[in-house]
Coordinates of C-alpha atoms and ligand atoms in Angstrom, one line a residue:
Chain W
M1168 CA 98.0 110.6 62.1
P1169 CA 94.6 110.2 63.8
D1170 CA 93.8 113.8 64.1
N1171 CA 95.8 116.3 62.1
G1172 CA 94.2 119.4 63.5
D1173 CA 90.6 119.4 62.2
W1174 CA 91.8 117.5 59.1
I1175 CA 90.3 114.1 58.4
E1176 CA 92.1 111.5 56.3
T1177 CA 90.0 110.2 53.4
C1178 CA 91.7 108.1 50.8
K1179 CA 94.9 107.8 48.8
A1180 CA 95.4 110.7 46.3
Q1181 CA 96.1 108.2 43.5
D1182 CA 92.8 106.4 44.1
V1183 CA 91.0 109.3 42.6
G1184 CA 91.3 109.2 38.8
R1185 CA 92.6 112.3 36.9
E1186 CA 89.6 114.5 35.8
D1187 CA 87.4 112.2 37.8
V1188 CA 85.7 111.9 41.2
K1189 CA 85.5 109.4 44.0
R1190 CA 82.9 108.8 46.7
W1191 CA 84.0 108.9 50.3
D1192 CA 81.5 107.9 53.1
H1193 CA 82.0 109.3 56.5
G1194 CA 79.4 108.6 59.3
D1195 CA 76.1 108.9 57.5
R1196 CA 77.4 111.4 55.0
S1197 CA 78.8 111.0 51.5
F1198 CA 81.5 113.3 50.1
A1199 CA 82.7 113.7 46.5
I1200 CA 86.5 114.0 46.1
F1201 CA 87.6 115.5 42.8
R1202 CA 90.9 115.5 41.1
T1203 CA 91.5 117.8 38.2
A1204 CA 93.7 117.0 35.1
D1205 CA 96.5 118.9 36.8
D1206 CA 96.2 117.1 40.1
R1207 CA 94.3 119.7 42.2
Y1208 CA 91.9 118.2 44.7
Y1209 CA 88.5 119.5 45.8
V1210 CA 85.7 118.1 48.0
T1211 CA 82.0 118.7 47.9
D1212 CA 78.9 117.1 49.4
D1213 CA 78.1 114.0 47.3
I1214 CA 74.3 114.4 47.2
C1215 CA 72.8 116.5 44.3
T1216 CA 70.8 119.5 45.4
H1217 CA 68.1 118.8 42.9
E1218 CA 66.3 115.5 43.5
Y1219 CA 68.5 112.6 44.6
A1220 CA 71.8 111.3 43.1
H1221 CA 75.4 110.7 44.1
I1222 CA 77.4 113.4 42.3
S1223 CA 80.4 111.0 42.4
D1224 CA 78.5 108.8 39.9
G1225 CA 78.5 111.8 37.5
F1226 CA 80.7 112.9 34.6
V1227 CA 83.7 115.2 35.2
E1228 CA 84.9 117.6 32.5
G1229 CA 87.4 120.3 33.3
T1230 CA 86.2 121.7 36.6
T1231 CA 82.6 120.9 36.3
V1232 CA 80.7 117.8 37.3
E1233 CA 77.4 116.8 35.7
C1234 CA 74.8 115.1 37.9
P1235 CA 74.2 111.6 36.6
R1236 CA 70.4 111.9 37.0
H1237 CA 69.3 115.0 35.1
A1238 CA 72.5 116.5 34.0
G1239 CA 72.5 119.6 36.3
C1240 CA 76.1 120.9 36.4
F1241 CA 78.2 122.2 39.3
D1242 CA 81.6 123.9 39.4
F1243 CA 83.2 121.6 41.9
R1244 CA 85.8 124.2 43.0
T1245 CA 83.1 126.5 44.3
G1246 CA 80.0 124.3 44.4
E1247 CA 78.2 126.7 42.2
A1248 CA 75.1 125.4 40.4
L1249 CA 75.7 126.2 36.7
N1250 CA 72.5 125.2 34.9
P1251 CA 69.0 124.0 35.5
P1252 CA 67.6 121.9 36.9
V1253 CA 70.1 122.5 39.7
C1254 CA 69.7 126.0 41.3
V1255 CA 71.1 125.4 44.8
N1256 CA 74.9 125.3 45.2
L1257 CA 76.7 122.2 46.5
R1258 CA 78.6 122.6 49.7
T1259 CA 82.3 122.5 49.4
F1260 CA 85.0 121.6 52.0
P1261 CA 88.6 122.5 52.3
A1262 CA 90.9 119.7 51.0
K1263 CA 94.6 119.1 50.9
V1264 CA 97.0 116.4 50.0
E1265 CA 99.9 115.3 52.3
D1266 CA 102.1 112.3 51.9
G1267 CA 99.9 111.0 49.2
L1268 CA 96.7 111.1 51.2
V1269 CA 93.7 113.4 50.7
Y1270 CA 92.5 115.3 53.8
I1271 CA 89.3 117.2 54.2
R1272 CA 88.1 119.6 56.9
L1273 CA 84.5 119.6 57.9
A1274 CA 82.7 122.7 59.0
D1275 CA 81.9 122.7 62.7
D1276 CA 78.1 122.4 62.3
Chain I
M247 CA 60.3 145.9 21.1
P248 CA 57.1 147.0 22.9
H249 CA 57.4 147.0 26.6
D250 CA 53.9 146.0 27.4
G251 CA 54.9 142.8 29.0
I252 CA 55.3 139.1 28.3
V253 CA 52.4 136.7 29.0
I254 CA 53.1 133.0 29.5
V255 CA 50.1 130.6 29.2
G256 CA 50.8 127.5 31.2
S257 CA 53.1 127.2 34.1
G258 CA 54.4 123.6 33.6
H259 CA 58.0 122.9 32.8
A260 CA 58.5 125.0 29.7
G261 CA 56.4 128.0 31.0
A262 CA 58.1 128.1 34.4
R263 CA 61.6 127.8 32.9
A264 CA 60.8 130.6 30.5
A265 CA 59.8 132.9 33.3
Q266 CA 63.1 132.2 35.1
S267 CA 65.1 132.6 31.9
L268 CA 63.5 136.0 31.2
R269 CA 64.5 137.3 34.6
A270 CA 68.0 135.6 34.4
N271 CA 68.5 137.4 31.0
G272 CA 67.6 140.8 32.4
W273 CA 63.9 141.2 31.3
Q274 CA 62.7 143.9 33.7
H275 CA 59.2 144.4 32.5
R276 CA 56.0 142.6 33.4
I277 CA 55.8 138.8 33.2
S278 CA 52.3 137.5 33.6
V279 CA 52.0 133.7 34.1
I280 CA 48.6 132.2 33.5
D281 CA 48.6 129.0 35.6
G282 CA 45.7 126.8 34.9
E283 CA 46.7 124.3 37.4
G284 CA 46.4 126.3 40.6
C285 CA 49.4 125.2 42.5
A286 CA 53.1 126.0 42.7
P287 CA 54.7 124.9 39.4
Y288 CA 56.3 121.4 39.8
E289 CA 58.2 118.8 37.8
R290 CA 56.1 116.0 36.4
P291 CA 58.8 113.2 36.1
P292 CA 58.7 112.3 39.8
L293 CA 54.9 111.7 39.7
S294 CA 55.2 108.2 38.2
K295 CA 58.4 107.4 40.1
A296 CA 59.1 108.8 43.6
V297 CA 55.6 110.1 44.2
L298 CA 53.7 106.9 43.3
S299 CA 56.3 104.6 45.0
G300 CA 55.7 106.7 48.1
K301 CA 59.1 108.2 48.4
S302 CA 58.2 111.9 47.9
R303 CA 55.3 114.3 47.3
P304 CA 54.7 116.4 44.2
E305 CA 55.5 119.6 46.2
D306 CA 59.0 118.2 46.9
A307 CA 60.0 119.0 43.3
V308 CA 58.9 122.5 42.6
L309 CA 60.2 124.4 39.6
F310 CA 60.7 127.9 41.0
P311 CA 63.3 128.5 43.6
Q312 CA 61.9 129.6 46.9
D313 CA 60.4 133.2 46.8
F314 CA 61.0 133.4 43.1
V315 CA 57.6 134.8 42.3
E316 CA 57.8 137.6 45.0
Q317 CA 61.4 138.4 44.6
H318 CA 61.1 138.8 40.8
G319 CA 57.7 140.4 40.8
I320 CA 56.0 137.8 38.7
D321 CA 52.3 138.5 38.0
F322 CA 51.3 134.9 38.8
R323 CA 47.7 134.1 38.1
S324 CA 47.1 130.9 40.0
G325 CA 44.2 128.7 39.0
V326 CA 43.2 130.9 36.1
R327 CA 43.0 129.6 32.6
A328 CA 43.5 131.4 29.3
V329 CA 40.3 131.1 27.3
G330 CA 41.0 133.2 24.2
I331 CA 43.6 135.2 22.4
D332 CA 42.6 138.4 20.7
R333 CA 45.5 138.9 18.3
D334 CA 44.3 142.3 17.0
T335 CA 44.4 144.0 20.4
R336 CA 47.1 141.6 21.7
Q337 CA 45.1 140.5 24.7
V338 CA 44.6 137.1 26.4
R339 CA 41.1 136.6 27.8
L340 CA 41.0 134.7 31.1
S341 CA 38.6 132.3 32.8
N342 CA 37.9 134.9 35.6
D343 CA 36.6 137.4 32.9
D344 CA 39.8 139.4 33.3
A345 CA 42.1 140.1 30.3
V346 CA 45.8 140.7 30.1
S347 CA 47.7 142.4 27.3
Y348 CA 51.0 141.3 25.8
G349 CA 53.9 142.5 23.8
R350 CA 54.9 138.9 23.3
L351 CA 52.9 135.8 24.2
L352 CA 54.3 132.4 24.9
L353 CA 52.1 129.4 24.7
T354 CA 53.2 126.4 26.9
P355 CA 50.0 124.5 27.5
G356 CA 51.6 121.1 27.4
A357 CA 49.8 117.9 26.4
E358 CA 46.8 115.9 27.5
P359 CA 46.7 112.1 28.1
R360 CA 45.1 110.5 25.1
L361 CA 41.6 109.2 25.9
L362 CA 40.7 105.6 25.4
D363 CA 37.4 105.8 23.7
I364 CA 35.8 102.6 25.2
P365 CA 32.8 102.1 27.5
G366 CA 33.4 102.5 31.2
R367 CA 36.2 105.0 31.1
E368 CA 34.3 107.2 33.5
L369 CA 34.1 104.5 36.2
E370 CA 35.7 105.2 39.6
G371 CA 39.2 103.7 39.8
V372 CA 40.1 104.5 36.2
F373 CA 43.0 107.0 36.0
S374 CA 45.3 108.8 33.6
L375 CA 48.5 110.4 34.8
R376 CA 49.6 113.9 34.0
T377 CA 49.1 116.1 37.1
A378 CA 49.9 116.0 40.8
V379 CA 46.1 115.6 41.4
D380 CA 46.1 112.5 39.1
A381 CA 49.1 111.1 41.0
C382 CA 47.6 111.6 44.4
G383 CA 44.3 109.9 43.2
L384 CA 46.1 106.9 41.7
S385 CA 48.5 106.6 44.7
G386 CA 45.5 106.2 47.0
Q387 CA 44.6 103.0 45.0
L388 CA 48.1 101.4 45.1
L389 CA 47.5 99.5 48.3
P390 CA 49.1 96.1 49.1
G391 CA 47.1 93.4 47.3
A392 CA 45.4 95.8 44.9
D393 CA 45.0 94.5 41.3
V394 CA 46.2 97.1 39.0
V395 CA 45.8 97.0 35.2
I396 CA 47.9 99.3 33.0
V397 CA 46.7 99.9 29.5
G398 CA 49.7 101.0 27.4
G399 CA 53.2 99.7 27.7
G400 CA 55.0 103.0 27.2
L401 CA 57.4 104.7 29.5
I402 CA 54.8 106.1 31.9
G403 CA 52.9 102.8 32.0
L404 CA 56.1 100.9 32.9
E405 CA 57.2 103.5 35.5
V406 CA 53.8 103.2 37.2
A407 CA 54.1 99.3 37.0
A408 CA 57.4 99.5 38.8
S409 CA 56.0 101.9 41.5
A410 CA 52.9 99.7 42.0
I411 CA 55.0 96.6 42.4
Q412 CA 57.1 98.3 45.0
R413 CA 53.9 99.2 46.8
G414 CA 52.8 95.6 46.9
C415 CA 50.2 95.5 44.2
S416 CA 49.8 92.9 41.5
V417 CA 50.3 94.4 38.1
T418 CA 49.3 93.5 34.6
V419 CA 50.3 95.6 31.6
I420 CA 48.3 95.3 28.3
E421 CA 50.0 96.6 25.2
A422 CA 48.4 96.6 21.7
G423 CA 51.8 96.5 19.9
P424 CA 54.1 93.5 19.6
R425 CA 56.6 94.9 22.1
L426 CA 57.0 97.5 24.9
M427 CA 58.0 101.2 24.5
T428 CA 58.0 100.9 20.7
R429 CA 58.0 104.6 20.1
A430 CA 60.8 105.8 22.3
V431 CA 63.1 102.9 23.2
P432 CA 65.5 100.8 21.1
P433 CA 64.4 97.1 21.1
E434 CA 67.6 95.8 22.9
L435 CA 66.7 97.9 25.9
A436 CA 63.0 97.3 25.8
E437 CA 63.7 93.6 26.1
L438 CA 66.0 94.0 29.1
I439 CA 63.4 96.2 30.8
R440 CA 60.7 93.7 30.1
L441 CA 62.8 90.9 31.7
L442 CA 63.4 93.0 34.8
H443 CA 59.7 93.7 35.2
E444 CA 58.9 90.1 34.8
T445 CA 61.3 89.0 37.5
R446 CA 59.7 91.6 39.8
G447 CA 56.3 90.0 39.1
V448 CA 54.7 92.2 36.4
R449 CA 52.6 90.3 33.9
F450 CA 52.6 91.5 30.2
I451 CA 49.9 90.9 27.7
L452 CA 51.2 92.0 24.3
G453 CA 49.2 92.4 21.1
R454 CA 45.9 92.8 22.9
Q455 CA 43.6 95.8 23.2
A456 CA 41.3 96.8 25.9
V457 CA 37.7 97.1 24.6
A458 CA 35.7 97.8 27.7
L459 CA 36.1 98.7 31.4
L460 CA 33.5 96.9 33.4
G461 CA 31.8 97.7 36.8
S462 CA 28.7 99.3 38.1
Q463 CA 30.3 102.3 39.8
R464 CA 33.8 101.3 40.4
I465 CA 36.0 99.4 37.9
E466 CA 35.9 95.7 38.6
A467 CA 37.4 94.2 35.4
L468 CA 38.6 95.0 31.9
R469 CA 37.6 93.2 28.7
M470 CA 40.1 92.6 25.9
D471 CA 39.6 92.2 22.2
D472 CA 39.7 88.4 22.4
G473 CA 36.7 88.5 24.7
S474 CA 38.7 87.5 27.9
T475 CA 38.5 89.7 31.0
L476 CA 40.9 90.7 33.7
A477 CA 39.7 91.4 37.2
C478 CA 41.1 94.6 38.7
T479 CA 40.7 97.2 41.4
A480 CA 42.2 100.1 39.5
A481 CA 43.2 100.9 35.9
L482 CA 45.7 103.3 34.5
I483 CA 45.2 104.4 30.9
S484 CA 48.6 105.5 29.5
I485 CA 48.4 105.4 25.8
G486 CA 50.3 108.6 25.0
V487 CA 49.4 112.3 24.9
T488 CA 48.0 114.8 22.5
P489 CA 49.3 118.4 22.3
R490 CA 46.9 121.0 23.7
T491 CA 46.3 123.1 20.6
D492 CA 42.7 124.4 21.3
L493 CA 43.6 127.9 22.2
A494 CA 46.0 128.4 19.3
L495 CA 43.6 126.8 16.9
A496 CA 40.8 129.1 18.0
A497 CA 43.1 132.1 17.5
G498 CA 43.8 131.0 13.9
L499 CA 47.4 130.0 14.4
E500 CA 48.9 127.4 12.2
I501 CA 48.7 123.9 13.6
E502 CA 50.6 120.9 12.4
N503 CA 50.8 118.0 14.9
G504 CA 51.0 120.7 17.5
I505 CA 51.3 124.4 17.6
A506 CA 53.5 125.0 14.5
V507 CA 56.6 127.1 15.2
D508 CA 59.7 128.0 13.1
C509 CA 63.2 127.2 14.3
F510 CA 63.0 130.3 16.6
L511 CA 59.9 128.9 18.3
K512 CA 57.8 131.6 16.8
T513 CA 54.2 130.7 15.7
S514 CA 52.6 132.0 12.5
D515 CA 51.9 135.2 14.4
P516 CA 55.3 137.0 15.0
F517 CA 54.1 138.2 18.5
I518 CA 53.3 134.7 19.7
Y519 CA 55.8 131.9 20.5
A520 CA 55.2 128.3 21.7
A521 CA 57.4 125.8 23.6
G522 CA 57.3 122.4 25.2
D523 CA 55.1 119.3 24.6
A524 CA 52.5 121.4 22.7
C525 CA 54.7 122.8 19.9
A526 CA 55.9 121.2 16.7
F527 CA 59.1 123.0 15.6
K528 CA 60.9 123.2 12.2
N529 CA 63.9 120.9 12.3
G530 CA 67.2 121.4 10.4
D531 CA 66.0 119.3 7.5
G532 CA 62.8 121.2 7.2
S533 CA 60.6 118.6 8.8
R534 CA 58.4 119.3 11.8
L535 CA 59.2 117.6 15.0
R536 CA 57.4 117.5 18.3
L537 CA 59.2 116.1 21.4
E538 CA 57.5 115.1 24.6
C539 CA 60.3 115.2 27.1
W540 CA 61.6 117.1 29.9
K541 CA 64.9 118.2 28.3
N542 CA 63.0 119.6 25.3
A543 CA 60.6 121.6 27.6
E544 CA 63.6 122.8 29.6
D545 CA 65.6 124.0 26.6
Q546 CA 62.7 125.4 24.6
G547 CA 61.3 127.3 27.6
A548 CA 64.7 129.0 28.1
L549 CA 65.2 129.6 24.4
A550 CA 61.7 131.0 23.7
A551 CA 62.4 133.5 26.5
R552 CA 65.7 134.7 25.0
N553 CA 64.1 134.9 21.5
M554 CA 61.2 136.9 22.8
M555 CA 63.8 139.3 24.1
G556 CA 65.3 139.5 20.6
A557 CA 68.1 136.9 20.6
N558 CA 67.0 135.0 17.4
E559 CA 68.8 131.8 18.2
P560 CA 67.6 128.7 16.3
Y561 CA 66.6 125.7 18.3
T562 CA 68.9 122.8 17.7
P563 CA 67.5 119.9 19.6
M564 CA 69.9 117.6 21.5
P565 CA 67.5 114.9 22.4
W566 CA 68.1 113.3 25.8
M567 CA 65.7 111.5 28.0
W568 CA 65.7 109.2 31.0
S569 CA 63.4 106.9 32.8
D570 CA 63.8 105.4 36.3
Q571 CA 62.3 101.9 37.0
Y572 CA 63.0 100.1 40.2
D573 CA 66.7 100.9 41.1
R574 CA 67.7 101.1 37.4
T575 CA 67.9 104.0 35.0
M576 CA 67.4 104.3 31.3
Q577 CA 68.9 107.1 29.2
I578 CA 68.7 107.8 25.5
A579 CA 70.6 110.6 23.7
G580 CA 70.6 111.6 20.1
H581 CA 68.7 109.6 17.5
P582 CA 69.0 105.8 18.0
E583 CA 66.2 105.4 15.4
L584 CA 68.6 106.6 12.7
G585 CA 71.2 104.0 13.5
E586 CA 71.9 101.2 11.0
Q587 CA 74.4 99.4 13.3
H588 CA 73.9 98.8 17.0
V589 CA 77.0 98.1 19.1
A590 CA 76.4 96.8 22.6
R591 CA 78.7 97.3 25.5
H592 CA 78.0 95.1 28.5
C593 CA 79.3 96.6 31.7
P594 CA 80.6 94.3 34.5
D595 CA 77.7 95.4 36.8
G596 CA 75.1 94.2 34.3
S597 CA 74.4 97.6 32.7
L598 CA 73.9 97.6 28.9
L599 CA 74.9 100.5 26.7
V600 CA 74.2 100.6 23.0
Y601 CA 76.0 102.9 20.6
H602 CA 73.9 103.5 17.4
L603 CA 76.0 104.1 14.3
D604 CA 75.1 105.1 10.8
A605 CA 76.4 103.4 7.7
N606 CA 79.6 105.4 7.9
D607 CA 80.3 104.4 11.5
A608 CA 79.4 107.8 12.9
I609 CA 77.6 107.7 16.3
V610 CA 74.0 109.0 15.9
G611 CA 72.6 108.0 19.2
V612 CA 73.5 106.2 22.4
S613 CA 71.1 104.5 24.9
G614 CA 71.5 102.4 28.0
F615 CA 69.7 100.7 30.9
G616 CA 71.3 99.8 34.2
S617 CA 73.0 101.5 37.1
L618 CA 72.8 105.2 37.2
R619 CA 76.6 105.5 37.3
E620 CA 77.4 103.3 34.2
I621 CA 74.5 104.6 32.2
A622 CA 75.0 108.3 32.9
R623 CA 78.8 108.1 32.3
G624 CA 78.4 105.9 29.2
V625 CA 75.7 108.1 27.6
R626 CA 77.5 111.3 28.4
T627 CA 80.6 109.9 26.8
G628 CA 78.6 109.0 23.8
Q629 CA 77.3 112.5 23.5
M630 CA 80.8 113.8 23.7
L631 CA 81.9 111.5 20.9
M632 CA 78.9 112.6 18.8
Q633 CA 79.5 116.3 19.4
R634 CA 83.2 116.0 18.5
G635 CA 82.6 113.8 15.5
I636 CA 84.8 111.0 16.8
H637 CA 84.3 107.5 15.5
P638 CA 86.0 105.0 17.8
A639 CA 86.6 101.5 16.5
K640 CA 83.7 99.2 17.2
E641 CA 85.9 97.0 19.3
A642 CA 86.6 100.0 21.6
L643 CA 82.9 100.8 21.9
Q644 CA 82.2 97.1 22.7
N645 CA 84.9 96.6 25.3
P646 CA 84.0 97.9 28.7
K647 CA 87.7 97.9 29.7
I648 CA 88.4 100.6 27.2
D649 CA 88.0 104.1 28.5
L650 CA 86.1 106.0 25.8
K651 CA 86.3 109.3 27.6
A652 CA 90.0 109.2 27.4
A653 CA 89.7 108.2 23.8
A654 CA 87.5 111.2 23.1
K655 CA 90.0 113.5 24.8
V656 CA 93.0 112.1 22.9
A657 CA 91.3 112.3 19.6
A658 CA 90.2 115.9 20.3
G659 CA 93.8 116.8 21.1
Ligands
LIG952 C1 54.1 111.2 34.9 C2 55.1 111.8 34.0 C3 56.4 111.4 34.0 C4 57.3 111.9 33.1 N1 58.6 111.4 33.2 C5 59.5 111.9 32.3 C6 60.9 111.4 32.3 O1 61.2 110.5 33.1 N2 61.8 111.9 31.5 C7 61.4 112.9 30.6 O2 62.3 113.3 29.8 N3 60.2 113.4 30.5 C8 59.2 112.9 31.4 N4 57.9 113.4 31.3 C9 57.6 114.4 30.3 C10 57.8 115.9 30.8 O3 57.3 116.0 32.2 C11 57.1 116.8 29.9 O4 57.7 116.7 28.7 C12 57.1 118.3 30.4 O5 56.3 118.4 31.5 C13 56.5 119.2 29.3 O6 56.4 120.5 29.7 P1 55.3 121.5 29.2 O7 55.6 122.8 29.9 O8 55.4 121.5 27.7 O9 53.9 120.9 29.6 P2 53.3 120.7 31.0 O10 54.4 120.4 32.0 O11 52.2 119.7 30.9 O12 52.7 122.1 31.4 C14 51.6 122.7 30.8 C15 50.8 123.5 31.8 O13 49.9 124.4 31.1 C16 48.7 124.4 31.7 N5 47.7 124.9 30.8 C17 47.2 124.2 29.7 N6 46.3 125.0 29.0 C18 46.2 126.1 29.7 C19 45.4 127.3 29.6 N7 44.5 127.5 28.6 N8 45.5 128.3 30.5 C20 46.4 128.1 31.6 N9 47.1 127.1 31.8 C21 47.0 126.1 30.8 C22 48.5 123.0 32.2 O14 47.5 122.9 33.2 C23 49.9 122.7 32.7 O15 50.1 123.1 34.0 C24 56.9 112.9 32.2 C25 55.6 113.3 32.2 C26 54.7 112.8 33.0 C27 53.3 113.3 33.0
LIG953 S1 69.1 114.9 40.9 FE1 70.9 116.0 40.2 S2 70.1 117.1 38.5 FE2 68.4 116.1 39.3

C-alpha cells in the first residue's frame, strides 16, 4: 500500500506501548506517535515548542505527555500546551490504524 | 483588596512568571514591572549551556510570549531599578526619580554571584555568570586554544566547563571542597559527572583555593593556596550566589538567609510578597528554606501572583532541577539528602538512576545522570512513586528490566 490516499504508513500499531509514545522519523522531520491506555492513536510533531527535546523521550500519563527536558506538558490529542514553560501548542496530525499499521496524514504545507 | 495595582520588582524568572500568572488568573488592573536589566525577560539556564557552547543566543529563550506586554497592557519599565520602598505611602521609588504606587508589591530581585574577595578580581578576562551580558562577555573569550580556569566546581562551573571544552578551550576547574557539586548533587552522580568531564579533557584540582588573580591589565595566571600558579587567558568565578536583599533590608522587612516570607510567600509586611532565588520561605516543618533553581522560581512566581489576588495557597515545594553537560542530562527530584539508603539502577545505555530511600524504605528523592530519555522517564516515575506513597521492592528499583511506571499504576489501582 504505497500511497493510501494522502495517508503515510508509519509503524506497527503494537510497536507503540500502551500509554506510551514512539518516535517516527520521516524525511528530516520527527513525529511522536501516541497510544492511549484504551488503544487510541494520536500523532504530533516530536520537537518541543520550548527549547529543544524529542517529546517521544517524555513521560505519558493519561492523555498528556511531559517534555523530558523541563517538564512542560501537552495534551497530545489536541497539541495544547498545558503548563509553563511551554506556551506554544504542538502541531497534531490525523492518525488512523488499519490492518495493524498506524497511518498519518501530513498537512500540505 | 485595593485596586491600585500590583508592582513587581525584578523581571527575571519569578517576576516574569508572576506577571503572566496574574493575567492568566484574571487580574485586570495595573501590573507594573520594574525591570532593572533593560532587555526582554529571558531564561537563565541556557546561558551556561546552549549560549556558551555557541548553539543559541540569550534572546532565543525569552520568558514572555510574543506581544505579551502590549497585548496585556503591562506597564513595563525597562532598564529602571527600584531604589527604595516607602511602606507608609505604598510607593516604590525608581532610579529615574519616578515613583509607582502599589496595592500589592512583589519582590523578585534574584541573586547575585558571590564575590571572590582576592586581589586581581577586577582584571579584564575575569567573569561571573548571571546575565545575558555576562554570557556574551565570557563567550567572546572561549576561543579555540584559550586557557580557561573555573573557580568553583558547582553546577554552573561544570556546565561552563562542558561548553568551553566543546568550543575547543583547555579547561581547569579548581574546587576548594573534596569533591564536586557538594551542595546540590548526590556523590554517586558527582563521581560519574567528574569522570565524563575528565574523558573530555577537563582537569580538576580539588581541595585547593584561589588566592590571587595575576596580570597587569588582563588576567594571565591564577595563584593557589599552595603557592603554585596556573596560566590562563580567562577565569570564571562560580562560587555560588547570595540573595539580593538590599531593598527589602532598607525597607525594614525581615531578612533571614534571604527575604523572609511565610508559607504564602508574604513578607513581614502584609502588602509585600517575595518569590524566587531571593526569598527564604517557611517550610512545612517550620524551618526556613531558600532554593536557587528554575522550578522554584517558576512555581513561586505563579503562586505569589495567585496569593496577591487572595488565593491564600501555601507553598509546598516539589524540588526538581536539572543540568545539561555535553550530551547528557542530570535531574534531581525530592530530597536525596534525606535518604539513608541509595539504590542504584544502571540502565542499558549507561544512564544511572539513584532512588534515595529513608529508613522505612519510602522514596524521598530520585536523581540521575545520563540520556535525556532514561533520566527524564526514571525521575518522573520516581516522583510518581513518591507522590503516591508506593514503596517498590529494592530489587525492582534496581532492575532496569522492571517497568516501575506499570508498578506504580498497578499499586495505585
Ligand atoms: C547561568 C545559569 C544557569 C542556570 N541553570 C539552571 C538549571 O540548569 N536548572 C535550574 O533549575 N536552575 C538553573 N539556574 C537558576 C535559575 O535560572 C534561577 O533559579 C532563576 O533565574 C531565579 O529566578 P529569579 O526570578 O528569582 O531571579 P533572576 O532570574 O535572577 O531575576 C531577578 C531579576 O531582578 C532584577 N533586579 C534585581 N534587583 C532589582 C531592582 N532593585 N530593581 C529592578 N530589578 C531588579 C535583576 O536584574 C534580574 O533581572 C541557572 C542560573 C544561571 C545564572
Ligand atoms: S524543551 Fe520542552 S519544556 Fe523545555
